[in-house]
């Protein structure tokens, strides 16, 4: 437990923590991460953004996959790792929580919307690629379950897509800018549950380190950025983080 104490020391000294999360912060909520084989994400092929735009068969595959994965995400509840991040915020230490997740669990755990930046969008909404109107994902799920293979916009008939970022799709400019600003301003970058191989998201902790902030990583498996970190803990986030926060 020496490493938990080392993490607690970093948290205690910090005033502006940038928390950077990936799928691993939500596995204890029952949402499998991306890289575990045989999971819900593997049953249908990944659809790249350009294919989705031009190929009706790719659109069909996209919504088939989404129809199956959405209920898992919708049913999930925040776990002790999400709650411990909220505790850091209540202690006045959280600058920003930058997440690659689309599950909305940081907000549901109690973080204010302005404390969370979603680099890969949000799965609770669907957006029309033509008129930008937004529809709750629940309403679209009802259509899919009723047999619609590729849903279209009720307002303009345009193509709908989850308000999430697909492979090959640009990240939201404002979210990325806010994350980069926080990387420059933070005095600690705490990475939780990310393999740190998905770019440009993984640039955020790199940038924080370049600006002089210490980096701590809680991740079950090794990451390419471990050498950059002051503290690396390869255990469950839902156990380690609450234990460290309890020492503050
Ligand atoms: P990833 O799947 O590449 O890596 C997750 C990492 O978390 C792994 O290295 C794993 O060892 C670790 N991990 C798993 N459970 C853990 C736990 N309990 N405690 C500590 N570490 C744990 O995830 P990524 O880096 O976020 O990149 C994958 C992409 O997939 C992201 O872009 C993300 O948007 C998307 N995704 C999101 C969700 C979600 O919203 N919950 C789920 C799956 C995938
Ligand atoms: Zn529309």
Tab-separated table of C-alpha atoms and ligand atoms in Angstrom:
chain	number	residue	atom	x	y	z
A	1	UNK	CA	0.000	0.000	0.000
A	2	UNK	CA	3.089	2.251	-0.225
A	3	UNK	CA	2.005	3.317	-3.681
A	4	UNK	CA	-1.429	4.361	-2.396
A	5	UNK	CA	0.325	6.526	0.187
A	6	UNK	CA	2.517	8.025	-2.557
A	7	UNK	CA	-0.626	8.790	-4.569
A	8	UNK	CA	-2.283	10.354	-1.509
A	9	UNK	CA	0.820	12.549	-1.033
A	10	UNK	CA	0.537	13.797	-4.629
A	11	UNK	CA	-3.206	14.450	-4.203
A	12	UNK	CA	-2.617	16.284	-0.919
A	13	UNK	CA	-0.018	18.606	-2.453
A	14	UNK	CA	-2.125	19.347	-5.542
A	15	UNK	CA	-4.567	22.259	-5.928
A	16	UNK	CA	-5.524	21.930	-9.605
A	17	UNK	CA	-5.867	18.278	-10.575
A	18	UNK	CA	-6.556	17.243	-14.139
A	19	UNK	CA	-8.238	13.846	-13.984
A	20	UNK	CA	-8.000	11.987	-17.296
A	21	UNK	CA	-10.215	8.895	-17.586
A	22	UNK	CA	-10.788	6.062	-20.039
A	23	UNK	CA	-12.953	2.993	-20.281
A	24	UNK	CA	-11.183	1.416	-17.265
A	25	UNK	CA	-12.840	3.833	-14.823
A	26	UNK	CA	-16.204	2.353	-15.850
A	27	UNK	CA	-15.491	-1.398	-16.010
A	28	UNK	CA	-16.436	-1.736	-12.329
A	29	UNK	CA	-19.790	-0.245	-13.340
A	30	UNK	CA	-20.304	-3.185	-15.700
A	31	UNK	CA	-19.285	-1.517	-18.965
A	32	UNK	CA	-16.531	-3.597	-20.553
A	33	UNK	CA	-13.497	-1.706	-21.828
A	34	UNK	CA	-12.612	-1.632	-25.476
A	35	UNK	CA	-9.691	-3.997	-25.531
A	36	UNK	CA	-11.038	-7.014	-23.693
A	37	UNK	CA	-11.696	-9.689	-26.353
A	38	UNK	CA	-15.099	-11.295	-26.770
A	39	UNK	CA	-16.878	-8.312	-25.250
A	40	UNK	CA	-19.989	-6.505	-26.422
A	41	UNK	CA	-17.892	-4.237	-28.646
A	42	UNK	CA	-16.489	-7.146	-30.690
A	43	UNK	CA	-19.683	-8.685	-31.939
A	44	UNK	CA	-20.047	-6.216	-34.774
A	45	UNK	CA	-17.273	-4.559	-36.768
A	46	UNK	CA	-16.128	-1.048	-35.928
A	47	UNK	CA	-17.541	1.392	-38.484
A	48	UNK	CA	-15.274	4.235	-39.553
A	49	UNK	CA	-16.784	7.676	-39.944
A	50	UNK	CA	-16.279	7.978	-43.715
A	51	UNK	CA	-17.860	4.534	-44.300
A	52	UNK	CA	-20.819	5.550	-42.167
A	53	UNK	CA	-21.334	8.682	-44.261
A	54	UNK	CA	-21.346	6.948	-47.638
A	55	UNK	CA	-22.352	3.293	-47.160
A	56	UNK	CA	-25.923	2.246	-46.212
A	57	UNK	CA	-24.653	-1.208	-45.169
A	58	UNK	CA	-22.154	0.430	-42.791
A	59	UNK	CA	-25.022	2.506	-41.348
A	60	UNK	CA	-26.994	-0.689	-40.763
A	61	UNK	CA	-24.019	-2.324	-39.011
A	62	UNK	CA	-23.439	0.801	-36.921
A	63	UNK	CA	-26.986	0.874	-35.585
A	64	UNK	CA	-27.078	-2.921	-35.041
A	65	UNK	CA	-24.003	-2.594	-32.817
A	66	UNK	CA	-25.376	0.487	-31.102
A	67	UNK	CA	-28.724	-1.193	-30.403
A	68	UNK	CA	-26.875	-3.952	-28.562
A	69	UNK	CA	-24.297	-1.897	-26.651
A	70	UNK	CA	-26.512	1.013	-25.588
A	71	UNK	CA	-28.591	-0.897	-22.988
A	72	UNK	CA	-25.388	-1.943	-21.168
A	73	UNK	CA	-24.239	1.661	-20.945
A	74	UNK	CA	-27.714	2.976	-20.066
A	75	UNK	CA	-28.092	0.487	-17.203
A	76	UNK	CA	-24.701	1.266	-15.631
A	77	UNK	CA	-24.351	3.242	-12.390
A	78	UNK	CA	-21.314	5.162	-11.105
A	79	UNK	CA	-18.805	3.157	-9.038
A	80	UNK	CA	-16.497	4.170	-6.136
A	81	UNK	CA	-13.850	5.500	-8.567
A	82	UNK	CA	-16.347	7.995	-10.033
A	83	UNK	CA	-17.434	8.937	-6.503
A	84	UNK	CA	-13.826	9.483	-5.368
A	85	UNK	CA	-13.316	11.950	-8.240
A	86	UNK	CA	-16.376	13.850	-6.999
A	87	UNK	CA	-14.788	13.874	-3.520
A	88	UNK	CA	-11.657	15.513	-5.000
A	89	UNK	CA	-13.916	18.175	-6.495
A	90	UNK	CA	-15.646	18.769	-3.132
A	91	UNK	CA	-12.187	19.241	-1.595
A	92	UNK	CA	-11.670	22.049	-4.129
A	93	UNK	CA	-8.852	20.188	-5.863
A	94	UNK	CA	-10.384	19.300	-9.229
A	95	UNK	CA	-9.489	21.557	-12.137
A	96	UNK	CA	-11.185	19.419	-14.792
A	97	UNK	CA	-12.162	15.836	-15.536
A	98	UNK	CA	-11.287	15.000	-19.135
A	99	UNK	CA	-12.826	11.728	-20.216
A	100	UNK	CA	-12.685	9.507	-23.281
A	101	UNK	CA	-15.857	7.813	-22.089
A	102	UNK	CA	-19.263	8.343	-23.597
A	103	UNK	CA	-21.204	6.886	-20.664
A	104	UNK	CA	-21.958	10.093	-18.718
A	105	UNK	CA	-21.074	8.397	-15.402
A	106	UNK	CA	-18.898	11.258	-14.113
A	107	UNK	CA	-21.877	13.611	-14.283
A	108	UNK	CA	-24.229	11.002	-12.843
A	109	UNK	CA	-21.813	10.533	-9.928
A	110	UNK	CA	-22.255	14.246	-9.155
A	111	UNK	CA	-19.701	16.260	-11.132
A	112	UNK	CA	-21.137	19.467	-12.570
A	113	UNK	CA	-21.307	19.476	-16.383
A	114	UNK	CA	-18.731	22.281	-16.577
A	115	UNK	CA	-16.207	20.143	-14.676
A	116	UNK	CA	-16.351	17.398	-17.337
A	117	UNK	CA	-14.952	17.476	-20.863
A	118	UNK	CA	-16.021	14.596	-23.095
A	119	UNK	CA	-13.394	14.140	-25.805
A	120	UNK	CA	-15.339	11.385	-27.540
A	121	UNK	CA	-18.831	12.761	-27.129
A	122	UNK	CA	-21.843	11.463	-25.224
A	123	UNK	CA	-23.875	8.320	-25.873
A	124	UNK	CA	-27.089	9.648	-24.353
A	125	UNK	CA	-27.745	11.839	-27.374
A	126	UNK	CA	-28.223	11.384	-31.094
A	127	UNK	CA	-27.450	14.161	-33.538
A	128	UNK	CA	-28.694	14.856	-37.071
A	129	UNK	CA	-25.723	15.223	-39.400
A	130	UNK	CA	-27.748	17.590	-41.618
A	131	UNK	CA	-29.640	19.972	-39.287
A	132	UNK	CA	-27.713	19.388	-35.994
A	133	UNK	CA	-30.917	18.745	-34.019
A	134	UNK	CA	-30.447	16.483	-31.025
A	135	UNK	CA	-32.684	13.624	-29.859
A	136	UNK	CA	-32.368	11.619	-26.625
A	137	UNK	CA	-30.796	8.242	-27.382
A	138	UNK	CA	-33.642	6.523	-25.478
A	139	UNK	CA	-36.155	7.637	-28.113
A	140	UNK	CA	-33.982	6.267	-30.921
A	141	UNK	CA	-33.486	3.006	-29.012
A	142	UNK	CA	-37.270	2.564	-29.017
A	143	UNK	CA	-37.274	2.981	-32.823
A	144	UNK	CA	-34.443	0.492	-33.251
A	145	UNK	CA	-36.139	-2.070	-31.046
A	146	UNK	CA	-39.363	-1.575	-33.021
A	147	UNK	CA	-37.487	-2.605	-36.173
A	148	UNK	CA	-36.040	0.534	-37.753
A	149	UNK	CA	-32.612	-0.425	-39.115
A	150	UNK	CA	-31.269	3.071	-39.879
A	151	UNK	CA	-33.089	5.900	-38.078
A	152	UNK	CA	-33.534	9.299	-39.732
A	153	UNK	CA	-34.181	12.803	-38.428
A	154	UNK	CA	-37.828	13.530	-37.555
A	155	UNK	CA	-37.307	17.168	-38.529
A	156	UNK	CA	-35.431	17.010	-41.848
A	157	UNK	CA	-35.043	13.338	-42.789
A	158	UNK	CA	-31.262	13.627	-42.470
A	159	UNK	CA	-28.883	10.906	-41.355
A	160	UNK	CA	-28.686	10.414	-37.584
A	161	UNK	CA	-25.620	9.377	-35.605
A	162	UNK	CA	-24.878	8.984	-31.911
A	163	UNK	CA	-23.343	12.157	-30.458
A	164	UNK	CA	-20.124	10.176	-30.027
A	165	UNK	CA	-16.882	10.366	-31.969
A	166	UNK	CA	-16.207	7.492	-34.364
A	167	UNK	CA	-12.819	6.323	-35.585
A	168	UNK	CA	-11.730	8.711	-38.308
A	169	UNK	CA	-13.940	11.526	-37.014
A	170	UNK	CA	-12.563	14.865	-35.775
A	171	UNK	CA	-12.640	15.436	-32.032
A	172	UNK	CA	-14.827	18.344	-30.883
A	173	UNK	CA	-12.582	21.419	-31.191
A	174	UNK	CA	-13.800	23.161	-28.023
A	175	UNK	CA	-13.470	20.047	-25.862
A	176	UNK	CA	-9.946	19.434	-27.073
A	177	UNK	CA	-8.997	23.075	-26.484
A	178	UNK	CA	-10.398	22.990	-22.933
A	179	UNK	CA	-8.489	19.765	-22.221
A	180	UNK	CA	-5.251	21.250	-23.580
A	181	UNK	CA	-5.730	24.402	-21.513
A	182	UNK	CA	-6.201	22.272	-18.382
A	183	UNK	CA	-3.058	20.293	-19.270
A	184	UNK	CA	-1.109	23.562	-19.206
A	185	UNK	CA	-2.708	24.805	-15.970
A	186	UNK	CA	-2.894	21.690	-13.805
A	187	UNK	CA	-0.446	20.911	-11.012
A	188	UNK	CA	-1.156	17.148	-11.150
A	189	UNK	CA	-2.412	14.895	-13.929
A	190	UNK	CA	-4.169	11.775	-12.648
A	191	UNK	CA	-4.826	9.140	-15.335
A	192	UNK	CA	-7.440	6.528	-14.455
A	193	UNK	CA	-8.280	3.460	-16.566
A	194	UNK	CA	-6.880	4.378	-19.946
A	195	UNK	CA	-4.562	2.296	-22.095
A	196	UNK	CA	-3.195	5.646	-23.359
A	197	UNK	CA	-2.954	4.396	-26.920
A	198	UNK	CA	-5.877	6.336	-28.425
A	199	UNK	CA	-4.685	9.628	-29.936
A	200	UNK	CA	-5.054	12.576	-29.863
A	201	UNK	CA	-6.642	11.999	-26.426
A	202	UNK	CA	-3.451	10.483	-24.982
A	203	UNK	CA	-1.603	13.723	-25.815
A	204	UNK	CA	-3.323	15.374	-22.839
A	205	UNK	CA	-1.248	13.681	-20.097
A	206	UNK	CA	1.871	14.069	-22.259
A	207	UNK	CA	1.177	17.789	-22.507
A	208	UNK	CA	0.597	18.061	-18.731
A	209	UNK	CA	3.986	16.414	-18.109
A	210	UNK	CA	5.675	18.744	-20.610
A	211	UNK	CA	4.274	21.680	-18.656
A	212	UNK	CA	5.829	20.364	-15.475
A	213	UNK	CA	2.911	18.656	-13.739
A	214	UNK	CA	3.585	15.349	-12.031
A	215	UNK	CA	1.629	12.429	-13.525
A	216	UNK	CA	0.010	9.548	-11.630
A	217	UNK	CA	-1.459	6.549	-13.447
A	218	UNK	CA	-3.981	4.081	-12.030
A	219	UNK	CA	-4.418	1.438	-14.713
A	220	UNK	CA	-4.777	-2.333	-14.480
A	221	UNK	CA	-2.231	-2.946	-17.246
A	222	UNK	CA	0.989	-1.186	-18.333
A	223	UNK	CA	0.728	1.869	-20.590
A	224	UNK	CA	3.225	3.437	-23.004
A	225	UNK	CA	3.381	6.515	-20.747
A	226	UNK	CA	4.256	4.739	-17.472
A	227	UNK	CA	7.884	5.956	-17.681
A	228	UNK	CA	6.605	9.528	-17.606
A	229	UNK	CA	4.707	9.069	-14.329
A	230	UNK	CA	5.808	9.666	-10.733
A	231	UNK	CA	3.363	7.030	-9.478
A	232	UNK	CA	1.984	4.014	-11.376
A	233	UNK	CA	-0.550	1.726	-9.701
A	234	UNK	CA	-1.691	-1.367	-11.610
A	235	UNK	CA	-4.808	-2.148	-9.638
A	236	UNK	CA	-8.539	-1.516	-9.660
A	237	UNK	CA	-9.422	2.159	-9.776
A	238	UNK	CA	-12.533	1.590	-7.648
A	239	UNK	CA	-10.336	0.268	-4.823
A	240	UNK	CA	-7.173	2.375	-5.133
A	241	UNK	CA	-8.604	5.839	-5.673
A	242	UNK	CA	-11.097	5.824	-2.742
A	243	UNK	CA	-8.296	4.468	-0.518
A	244	UNK	CA	-5.995	7.328	-1.499
A	245	UNK	CA	-8.710	9.990	-1.211
A	246	UNK	CA	-9.620	8.654	2.255
A	247	UNK	CA	-6.115	9.610	3.424
A	248	UNK	CA	-6.600	13.303	2.559
B	1	LIG	P1	-9.088	1.063	-23.301
B	1	LIG	O1	-10.116	-0.005	-23.402
B	1	LIG	O2	-8.102	1.209	-24.394
B	1	LIG	O3	-8.240	0.873	-21.970
B	1	LIG	C1	-8.861	0.688	-20.748
B	1	LIG	C2	-7.746	0.419	-19.747
B	1	LIG	O4	-8.315	0.352	-18.462
B	1	LIG	C3	-6.998	-0.884	-19.990
B	1	LIG	O5	-5.621	-0.623	-20.110
B	1	LIG	C4	-7.301	-1.723	-18.741
B	1	LIG	O6	-6.173	-2.446	-18.291
B	1	LIG	C5	-7.709	-0.680	-17.744
B	1	LIG	N1	-8.698	-1.106	-16.758
B	1	LIG	C6	-9.795	-1.882	-16.963
B	1	LIG	N2	-10.510	-1.984	-15.820
B	1	LIG	C7	-9.833	-1.263	-14.874
B	1	LIG	C8	-10.060	-0.984	-13.509
B	1	LIG	N3	-11.136	-1.481	-12.839
B	1	LIG	N4	-9.156	-0.202	-12.837
B	1	LIG	C9	-8.052	0.288	-13.485
B	1	LIG	N5	-7.797	0.044	-14.790
B	1	LIG	C10	-8.679	-0.709	-15.473
B	1	LIG	O7	-9.866	2.393	-23.020
B	1	LIG	P2	-9.530	3.860	-23.439
B	1	LIG	O8	-8.108	4.183	-23.175
B	1	LIG	O9	-10.599	4.670	-22.828
B	1	LIG	O10	-9.727	3.874	-25.037
B	1	LIG	C11	-10.782	3.154	-25.659
B	1	LIG	C12	-11.825	3.975	-26.411
B	1	LIG	O11	-13.091	3.329	-26.310
B	1	LIG	C13	-12.039	5.336	-25.850
B	1	LIG	O12	-11.936	6.203	-26.911
B	1	LIG	C14	-13.472	5.358	-25.297
B	1	LIG	O13	-14.149	6.495	-25.844
B	1	LIG	C15	-14.146	4.144	-25.839
B	1	LIG	N6	-14.922	3.367	-24.842
B	1	LIG	C16	-15.705	4.000	-23.908
B	1	LIG	C17	-16.390	3.266	-22.952
B	1	LIG	C18	-17.258	3.989	-21.935
B	1	LIG	O14	-17.777	5.072	-22.232
B	1	LIG	N7	-17.404	3.450	-20.721
B	1	LIG	C19	-16.290	1.883	-22.922
B	1	LIG	C20	-15.497	1.257	-23.897
B	1	LIG	C21	-14.816	2.011	-24.846
B	2	LIG	ZN1	-32.264	16.876	-39.243
